[in-house]
Short mmCIF file of C-alpha atoms in Angstrom, two decimals:
data_model
loop_
_atom_site.label_atom_id
_atom_site.label_comp_id
_atom_site.label_asym_id
_atom_site.label_seq_id
_atom_site.Cartn_x
_atom_site.Cartn_y
_atom_site.Cartn_z
CA MET A 1 18.56 32.15 -3.53
CA ASN A 2 15.76 30.74 -5.68
CA LYS A 3 12.49 31.70 -3.98
CA ASN A 4 11.26 28.09 -4.16
CA ILE A 5 14.33 26.93 -2.22
CA GLN A 6 13.85 29.77 0.23
CA ASN A 7 10.22 28.81 0.71
CA LEU A 8 11.15 25.16 1.26
CA ALA A 9 13.80 26.15 3.82
CA GLY A 10 11.21 28.19 5.67
CA ILE A 11 8.79 25.27 5.73
CA SER A 12 11.49 23.00 7.14
CA VAL A 13 11.80 25.06 10.34
CA LYS A 14 8.13 25.89 10.90
CA PRO A 15 6.82 24.71 14.28
CA VAL A 16 3.76 23.23 12.53
CA ARG A 17 3.66 21.92 8.96
CA ARG A 18 0.42 21.14 7.11
CA VAL A 19 0.92 18.31 4.64
CA ILE A 20 -1.56 16.60 2.33
CA GLY A 21 -0.87 12.90 1.82
CA LEU A 22 -2.23 11.10 -1.24
CA MET A 23 -2.57 7.36 -1.80
CA SER A 24 -4.04 5.40 -4.70
CA GLY A 25 -3.63 1.65 -4.39
CA THR A 26 -3.76 -1.26 -6.79
CA SER A 27 -7.47 -1.80 -6.19
CA PHE A 28 -8.29 1.45 -8.07
CA ASP A 29 -11.12 2.27 -5.68
CA GLY A 30 -10.21 5.94 -5.36
CA LEU A 31 -7.78 8.56 -4.09
CA ASP A 32 -7.20 8.84 -0.33
CA ILE A 33 -6.59 12.46 0.69
CA ALA A 34 -5.38 13.19 4.23
CA LEU A 35 -4.61 16.67 5.52
CA CYS A 36 -2.15 16.30 8.39
CA GLU A 37 -0.43 18.61 10.85
CA PHE A 38 3.12 17.74 11.87
CA ARG A 39 5.14 18.98 14.80
CA GLY A 40 8.71 17.75 14.98
CA SER A 41 10.18 14.81 13.08
CA GLY A 42 11.68 11.38 13.61
CA LEU A 43 10.78 9.67 16.87
CA GLY A 44 9.62 13.06 18.14
CA THR A 45 6.94 13.36 15.45
CA ASP A 46 3.54 14.52 16.64
CA ILE A 47 0.87 14.07 14.00
CA LYS A 48 -2.76 15.12 13.80
CA VAL A 49 -5.06 14.16 10.92
CA ASN A 50 -7.31 17.18 10.45
CA ASN A 51 -9.30 15.99 7.43
CA PHE A 52 -9.60 12.78 5.47
CA VAL A 53 -11.68 11.62 2.52
CA THR A 54 -11.56 9.00 -0.22
CA ARG A 55 -12.62 10.34 -3.61
CA ASP A 56 -14.06 7.44 -5.59
CA TYR A 57 -12.90 6.98 -9.17
CA ASN A 58 -15.53 6.71 -11.88
CA SER A 59 -15.69 3.49 -13.90
CA ASP A 60 -14.09 5.01 -17.03
CA PHE A 61 -11.05 6.15 -15.07
CA LYS A 62 -10.75 2.74 -13.40
CA GLU A 63 -10.81 1.05 -16.79
CA ASP A 64 -8.10 3.42 -18.03
CA LEU A 65 -5.89 2.44 -15.09
CA LYS A 66 -6.61 -1.27 -15.55
CA SER A 67 -5.64 -1.05 -19.23
CA VAL A 68 -1.99 -0.30 -18.36
CA PHE A 69 -1.67 -1.98 -14.96
CA ALA A 70 0.62 -4.96 -14.26
CA LYS A 71 1.04 -5.79 -17.95
CA LYS A 72 4.36 -6.70 -19.56
CA PHE A 73 3.02 -5.30 -22.81
CA ALA A 74 1.01 -2.09 -22.55
CA ASP A 75 0.17 0.93 -24.71
CA LEU A 76 3.11 3.29 -24.23
CA GLU A 77 1.14 6.25 -25.58
CA LYS A 78 -1.63 5.54 -23.05
CA ILE A 79 0.89 5.38 -20.19
CA THR A 80 2.42 8.68 -21.29
CA LEU A 81 -0.97 10.37 -21.47
CA LEU A 82 -2.14 8.95 -18.15
CA ASN A 83 1.03 10.19 -16.45
CA ALA A 84 -0.16 13.75 -17.14
CA VAL A 85 -3.88 13.05 -16.73
CA ILE A 86 -3.49 11.47 -13.29
CA GLY A 87 -1.37 14.35 -11.98
CA SER A 88 -3.91 16.91 -13.17
CA TYR A 89 -6.82 14.85 -11.83
CA TYR A 90 -5.20 14.57 -8.40
CA ALA A 91 -4.76 18.35 -8.35
CA GLU A 92 -8.45 18.88 -9.16
CA LEU A 93 -9.50 16.53 -6.37
CA ILE A 94 -7.21 18.26 -3.87
CA LEU A 95 -8.56 21.70 -4.74
CA GLU A 96 -12.15 20.42 -4.47
CA CYS A 97 -11.44 19.02 -1.00
CA LEU A 98 -9.71 22.15 0.23
CA ASP A 99 -12.66 24.22 -0.96
CA GLU A 100 -15.09 21.93 0.88
CA TRP A 101 -12.95 22.08 4.02
CA GLY A 102 -12.74 25.87 3.86
CA ILE A 103 -8.94 25.83 3.59
CA SER A 104 -6.88 27.94 1.20
CA PRO A 105 -4.12 26.19 -0.80
CA SER A 106 -1.76 28.87 0.55
CA ASP A 107 -2.31 27.43 4.04
CA VAL A 108 -0.94 24.02 2.97
CA ASP A 109 2.83 23.60 3.08
CA LEU A 110 3.37 20.38 1.14
CA ILE A 111 1.64 17.66 -0.86
CA ALA A 112 2.97 14.09 -0.75
CA SER A 113 1.80 11.99 -3.69
CA HIS A 114 2.40 8.25 -3.96
CA GLY A 115 1.17 8.18 -7.55
CA GLN A 116 -0.40 5.17 -9.23
CA THR A 117 1.63 1.96 -9.37
CA ILE A 118 1.42 0.36 -12.80
CA PHE A 119 4.27 -2.17 -12.51
CA HIS A 120 6.39 -3.60 -9.71
CA ALA A 121 9.43 -5.65 -10.73
CA PRO A 122 11.75 -6.87 -7.93
CA LYS A 123 14.71 -8.94 -9.10
CA HIS A 124 13.43 -12.13 -7.51
CA GLN A 125 10.33 -11.80 -9.66
CA HIS A 126 11.63 -10.69 -13.07
CA ARG A 127 14.83 -12.82 -12.86
CA MET A 128 16.48 -10.95 -15.74
CA SER A 129 20.26 -10.98 -15.47
CA GLY A 130 21.82 -7.54 -15.24
CA TYR A 131 18.60 -5.76 -14.31
CA PRO A 132 17.92 -4.31 -10.84
CA ASN A 133 14.89 -4.07 -8.60
CA ALA A 134 12.44 -1.65 -10.19
CA THR A 135 8.98 -0.18 -9.79
CA LEU A 136 6.95 2.42 -11.67
CA GLN A 137 4.36 4.89 -10.40
CA ILE A 138 2.75 7.45 -12.71
CA GLY A 139 0.86 10.68 -12.05
CA ASP A 140 3.37 13.47 -12.61
CA ALA A 141 3.83 15.69 -9.56
CA ASP A 142 4.75 18.79 -11.59
CA HIS A 143 1.13 18.90 -12.72
CA ILE A 144 -0.02 18.70 -9.09
CA ALA A 145 2.36 21.45 -7.98
CA MET A 146 1.56 23.79 -10.86
CA LYS A 147 -2.21 23.43 -10.57
CA THR A 148 -2.40 23.68 -6.77
CA GLY A 149 0.46 26.12 -6.17
CA ILE A 150 1.79 23.77 -3.46
CA ILE A 151 5.26 22.20 -3.29
CA THR A 152 4.78 18.51 -4.03
CA LEU A 153 6.93 15.49 -3.15
CA SER A 154 6.46 12.27 -5.09
CA ASP A 155 8.06 9.09 -6.44
CA PHE A 156 9.13 7.96 -2.96
CA ARG A 157 9.88 4.37 -3.93
CA GLN A 158 12.78 5.15 -6.28
CA LYS A 159 15.18 6.27 -3.53
CA HIS A 160 14.39 3.11 -1.58
CA ILE A 161 15.43 1.05 -4.62
CA ALA A 162 18.50 3.20 -5.27
CA ALA A 163 19.58 2.54 -1.66
CA GLY A 164 19.30 -1.23 -2.09
CA GLY A 165 15.66 -1.90 -1.24
CA GLU A 166 12.87 -3.23 -3.44
CA GLY A 167 10.76 -0.07 -3.35
CA ALA A 168 8.26 -1.65 -0.95
CA PRO A 169 6.82 -1.85 1.54
CA LEU A 170 7.49 1.65 2.84
CA ALA A 171 5.08 1.37 5.74
CA VAL A 172 7.91 0.42 8.10
CA TYR A 173 9.09 4.05 8.28
CA GLY A 174 5.75 5.45 9.38
CA ASP A 175 4.92 2.44 11.51
CA TYR A 176 8.20 2.71 13.41
CA LEU A 177 7.91 6.47 13.98
CA ILE A 178 4.20 6.57 14.82
CA PHE A 179 3.16 3.22 16.26
CA SER A 180 6.12 1.84 18.22
CA SER A 181 5.28 1.02 21.85
CA ALA A 182 7.40 0.91 24.97
CA THR A 183 5.54 -2.12 26.29
CA GLU A 184 3.79 -3.97 23.45
CA ASN A 185 5.00 -6.03 20.49
CA ARG A 186 2.92 -4.95 17.52
CA ILE A 187 2.10 -6.28 14.06
CA MET A 188 0.90 -3.44 11.82
CA LEU A 189 -1.02 -5.36 9.15
CA ASN A 190 -2.07 -3.56 5.98
CA ILE A 191 -4.32 -5.59 3.68
CA GLY A 192 -4.44 -3.79 0.35
CA GLY A 193 -4.19 -5.38 -3.08
CA ILE A 194 -1.01 -6.92 -1.68
CA ALA A 195 -0.85 -7.56 2.05
CA ASN A 196 2.14 -6.31 4.01
CA PHE A 197 3.02 -5.95 7.65
CA THR A 198 5.54 -4.32 9.96
CA PHE A 199 6.75 -6.10 13.07
CA LEU A 200 7.47 -3.61 15.87
CA PRO A 201 9.13 -5.14 18.93
CA SER A 202 8.49 -3.19 22.12
CA ALA A 203 10.71 -0.37 23.36
CA HIS A 204 12.12 0.46 19.91
CA SER A 205 14.33 -2.60 20.24
CA THR A 206 16.21 -4.17 17.36
CA GLY A 207 14.51 -6.60 15.03
CA PHE A 208 11.77 -4.45 13.54
CA PHE A 209 11.16 -5.01 9.84
CA SER A 210 8.50 -4.85 7.15
CA SER A 211 7.62 -7.17 4.30
CA ASP A 212 4.99 -8.04 1.76
CA VAL A 213 3.35 -11.36 2.53
CA GLY A 214 1.42 -12.12 -0.67
CA PRO A 215 -2.02 -11.24 -2.03
CA GLY A 216 -4.49 -9.30 0.04
CA ASN A 217 -7.42 -8.35 -2.17
CA THR A 218 -5.85 -8.48 -5.62
CA LEU A 219 -6.71 -12.01 -6.75
CA MET A 220 -10.22 -11.83 -5.34
CA ASP A 221 -10.78 -8.44 -7.00
CA GLN A 222 -9.44 -9.67 -10.34
CA PHE A 223 -11.69 -12.74 -10.23
CA VAL A 224 -14.79 -10.70 -9.37
CA GLN A 225 -14.06 -8.24 -12.19
CA LEU A 226 -13.73 -11.14 -14.62
CA LYS A 227 -16.82 -13.06 -13.58
CA TYR A 228 -19.13 -10.26 -12.46
CA PRO A 229 -18.96 -7.33 -14.95
CA GLY A 230 -19.57 -3.98 -13.32
CA ARG A 231 -18.43 -5.20 -9.89
CA TYR A 232 -14.91 -4.45 -8.68
CA TYR A 233 -14.76 -6.42 -5.42
CA ASP A 234 -16.67 -8.90 -3.28
CA GLU A 235 -18.61 -6.57 -1.01
CA ASN A 236 -18.85 -7.96 2.52
CA ALA A 237 -17.40 -11.24 1.15
CA ALA A 238 -20.90 -12.16 -0.02
CA ILE A 239 -19.69 -14.39 -2.84
CA ALA A 240 -16.89 -16.05 -0.88
CA SER A 241 -19.09 -16.65 2.17
CA ALA A 242 -21.43 -18.76 0.01
CA GLY A 243 -18.59 -21.11 -0.95
CA THR A 244 -16.35 -23.75 0.59
CA VAL A 245 -12.54 -23.76 0.71
CA ASN A 246 -11.05 -26.29 -1.70
CA THR A 247 -7.98 -27.73 0.04
CA ASP A 248 -6.34 -29.05 -3.16
CA LEU A 249 -6.52 -25.65 -4.85
CA LEU A 250 -5.36 -23.93 -1.66
CA LYS A 251 -2.31 -26.16 -1.47
CA ALA A 252 -1.41 -25.41 -5.09
CA LEU A 253 -1.84 -21.65 -4.55
CA LEU A 254 0.55 -21.74 -1.60
CA ASP A 255 3.12 -23.79 -3.52
CA HIS A 256 5.36 -21.01 -4.78
CA PRO A 257 8.97 -20.02 -3.97
CA PHE A 258 7.75 -16.60 -2.79
CA TYR A 259 6.34 -18.18 0.36
CA LYS A 260 9.66 -19.83 1.17
CA ALA A 261 11.79 -16.74 0.58
CA GLU A 262 13.24 -14.89 3.57
CA PHE A 263 11.91 -11.56 4.82
CA PRO A 264 11.84 -8.85 3.66
CA LYS A 265 10.38 -9.47 0.21
CA THR A 266 7.99 -7.71 -2.14
CA THR A 267 5.55 -8.79 -4.79
CA GLY A 268 2.58 -7.56 -6.78
CA PRO A 269 -0.31 -8.42 -9.09
CA GLU A 270 2.30 -9.02 -11.78
CA LEU A 271 2.87 -12.40 -10.09
CA PHE A 272 -0.44 -12.96 -8.31
CA SER A 273 -2.67 -12.65 -11.36
CA LEU A 274 -5.47 -14.68 -12.88
CA ASP A 275 -2.76 -16.62 -14.74
CA TYR A 276 -1.42 -17.65 -11.33
CA LEU A 277 -4.89 -18.83 -10.32
CA ASN A 278 -5.41 -20.72 -13.57
CA ASP A 279 -2.04 -22.45 -13.21
CA ALA A 280 -2.89 -23.50 -9.65
CA MET A 281 -6.23 -24.87 -10.82
CA ARG A 282 -4.47 -26.84 -13.54
CA ARG A 283 -1.85 -28.27 -11.16
CA SER A 284 -4.50 -29.24 -8.61
CA THR A 285 -6.87 -30.58 -11.32
CA GLN A 286 -9.66 -28.43 -9.89
CA HIS A 287 -11.40 -27.27 -13.07
CA ASN A 288 -15.08 -27.38 -12.19
CA LEU A 289 -15.29 -25.31 -9.03
CA SER A 290 -18.07 -22.80 -8.53
CA ASN A 291 -17.25 -19.11 -8.39
CA GLU A 292 -18.21 -19.18 -4.73
CA ASP A 293 -15.78 -22.00 -3.91
CA ILE A 294 -12.97 -20.27 -5.79
CA MET A 295 -13.60 -17.04 -3.91
CA ALA A 296 -13.73 -18.81 -0.54
CA THR A 297 -10.42 -20.49 -1.38
CA LEU A 298 -8.83 -17.20 -2.49
CA ALA A 299 -9.90 -15.57 0.79
CA MET A 300 -8.27 -18.41 2.71
CA PHE A 301 -5.19 -18.18 0.46
CA SER A 302 -4.71 -14.51 1.38
CA ALA A 303 -5.33 -15.28 5.05
CA LYS A 304 -2.84 -18.16 5.07
CA GLY A 305 -0.09 -15.96 3.62
CA ILE A 306 -0.70 -13.41 6.36
CA ILE A 307 -0.87 -16.05 9.11
CA GLN A 308 2.35 -17.77 8.03
CA ALA A 309 4.22 -14.45 7.89
CA ILE A 310 3.05 -13.38 11.35
CA ILE A 311 3.93 -16.74 12.89
CA GLU A 312 7.43 -16.55 11.46
CA SER A 313 8.00 -12.94 12.49
CA VAL A 314 6.93 -13.31 16.13
CA LYS A 315 8.61 -16.66 16.74
CA GLY A 316 10.14 -16.49 20.23
CA ARG A 317 9.07 -12.86 20.72
CA GLY A 318 6.29 -13.39 23.24
CA GLU A 319 2.83 -11.86 23.13
CA PHE A 320 1.81 -9.38 20.45
CA GLU A 321 -1.18 -7.43 19.12
CA ILE A 322 -2.27 -7.11 15.48
CA TYR A 323 -3.55 -3.75 14.18
CA MET A 324 -5.21 -3.68 10.76
CA SER A 325 -5.58 -1.13 7.99
CA GLY A 326 -6.38 -1.33 4.27
CA GLY A 327 -9.42 -2.39 2.28
CA GLY A 328 -9.05 -6.06 3.21
CA MET A 329 -10.09 -5.29 6.77
CA TYR A 330 -13.63 -4.97 5.35
CA ASN A 331 -13.58 -8.58 4.12
CA PRO A 332 -15.22 -10.31 7.10
CA LEU A 333 -14.47 -13.82 5.83
CA MET A 334 -10.73 -13.28 5.36
CA VAL A 335 -10.48 -11.48 8.70
CA SER A 336 -12.38 -14.30 10.42
CA TYR A 337 -9.92 -16.85 9.05
CA ILE A 338 -7.05 -14.89 10.64
CA GLU A 339 -8.89 -14.35 13.92
CA GLN A 340 -9.82 -18.02 14.18
CA HIS A 341 -6.20 -19.05 13.77
CA PHE A 342 -4.87 -16.70 16.45
CA GLY A 343 -7.89 -17.02 18.72
CA ARG A 344 -8.34 -13.28 19.13
CA LYS A 345 -10.10 -10.27 17.64
CA LEU A 346 -7.90 -8.14 15.42
CA LYS A 347 -7.60 -4.48 16.32
CA PHE A 348 -7.49 -1.41 14.07
CA THR A 349 -5.01 1.47 13.80
CA SER A 350 -7.89 3.67 15.00
CA ASP A 351 -7.21 2.09 18.40
CA LEU A 352 -3.86 3.89 18.19
CA GLY A 353 -5.28 7.20 16.97
CA ILE A 354 -4.99 6.88 13.18
CA ASN A 355 -7.97 6.17 10.93
CA PRO A 356 -7.09 2.85 9.21
CA ASP A 357 -8.54 4.08 5.90
CA ALA A 358 -6.23 7.09 6.06
CA LYS A 359 -3.11 5.27 7.21
CA GLU A 360 -1.29 4.95 3.88
CA ALA A 361 -2.00 8.54 2.85
CA VAL A 362 -0.73 9.63 6.29
CA LEU A 363 2.41 7.55 5.73
CA PHE A 364 3.35 9.49 2.61
CA ALA A 365 2.63 12.79 4.32
CA LEU A 366 5.04 11.65 7.05
CA LEU A 367 7.71 10.72 4.48
CA ALA A 368 7.42 14.22 3.02
CA ASN A 369 7.73 15.74 6.49
CA GLU A 370 10.86 13.66 7.08
CA ALA A 371 12.36 14.64 3.72
CA VAL A 372 11.91 18.34 4.41
CA ALA A 373 12.29 18.65 8.18
CA GLY A 374 13.80 15.40 9.46
CA GLY A 375 15.88 12.65 7.97
CA ASN A 376 17.98 12.21 11.10
CA THR A 377 16.48 8.99 12.45
CA PRO A 378 18.83 6.02 11.99
CA PHE A 379 16.96 2.87 10.96
CA GLY A 380 20.03 0.72 11.34
CA ASP A 381 21.67 -1.58 8.84
CA ARG A 382 18.89 -4.03 8.05
CA PRO A 383 17.67 -5.42 4.73
CA GLY A 384 14.84 -3.49 3.17
CA VAL A 385 15.03 -0.49 5.54
CA PRO A 386 17.74 1.85 4.26
CA THR A 387 18.19 5.10 6.18
CA VAL A 388 17.32 7.56 3.41
CA SER A 389 15.13 10.59 2.75
CA MET A 390 12.57 9.77 0.09
CA GLY A 391 10.61 11.93 -2.30
CA LYS A 392 11.38 14.06 -5.37
CA ILE A 393 10.47 17.74 -5.10
CA SER A 394 8.27 19.56 -7.63
CA PHE A 395 8.02 23.32 -7.27
CA PRO A 396 4.88 25.21 -8.25
CA GLN A 397 6.74 27.83 -10.29
#
C-alpha cells in the first residue's frame, strides 16, 4: 500500500484528529487559520477550536487578487501564477502560526483549504446554453501539502457542483452538524462579501436548507475602494452612518430576478458589482447622490435582502433565533437595520461555542474531517444539499 494512503487510513480511525481549516473570502482581508480538534463525525461530531488567527494580507497581495477577481476577461498568465503563489503563501502562513503556537507540523493530521474564489458562475447567472453551474477557486493545495508536509484537502465546491448543486453555500453542512438544536429554530446568518444563511428547524426535523441571499459587504467594499483609495471597507460604517437611505435607488437595487428566485440560490460579485449599482442609479435617475447617501442605501440594500430571505424561510415555523458570523457583523448600521425590523438583538455563533470570525475556517476543517472519517450522514434529497464527501486530497510526497 502507498504510504500516503496508509497514513490517511490511520488518520481516519484516530480517536482525535487535528485539522487546520483555511478560509479566504471575497473581501480579501486576510487568511483565517483555525486549528481544530475533532472527535467522531456526522451528528456525533465533537469539535474544539484550539487556536485561531486571521493573517492580514498586505496591500500588494490584495491588489493582485483584485486584478483577477470576478472579471469575465482576466490575465490568464496572472491567474496561473497566482494559483501557485497563493498555495505557497498559505503554506508559509500556516508554518508561521504553528511555530508561534509551539506546535510541530507532524502533530497536525490534515489541512483543509478553501482557496481563493476568483469567479462564481451558476447557470441562472451566466445563462449560457449547454454550460453547467461552475465556480473557480485558486491556490493549489499540492504546494500547501509539499511545503508543510501535511495532507491537504481542497477544492470542496467542485463535488457539490458535480452532484447537482451550485457550489455554494456549503455552510449548511457544518451548520447542520454543529449548530442544530433540539428545541430552537435557528437562522445561521453569515454576512461575508455575499450574505448567506442556513435555516435549522429544531430537533433535526425536515426543512433545513441554505442559500445565498444577495450582497453582504461586497458592493459597499467595492464602492469604498473606488471612492476612497487606500481604504478597503467602511470601518464601523462611518461613511454610511453619515448618509440617508435613498428609497428610489433602494427600490431599483432590489428590482432583480435574483430576489424573486426560489431557494436555494447562489450569486457573487460577478452580478453585484459597481456596474449593477450604476445601472440601478440610471434606472432610478439618482445621479447626484453623495457618497454617504449611496453607502447608507447600500447598507440598507444588503439588510433588506437578508430580511426578506429570513421572513420567507421562517414563514409558519414559529419563533426563531438569528446567530451571526462574517465580517458584516461588524457593520453596526447594517446590523441595526436588521435588528430594527425583527425587534430583537442578533446573537453570535460565539453564543453557541464557535468564534464567529473562525466559523468559515472551522467549516472547511469539518468538511475535511467528514471526507476522511465520516461521510455517513444522510442530508436527504433536497435541492442544494447533496449527500457527498467533498475535498480533493493532496499528499505531501
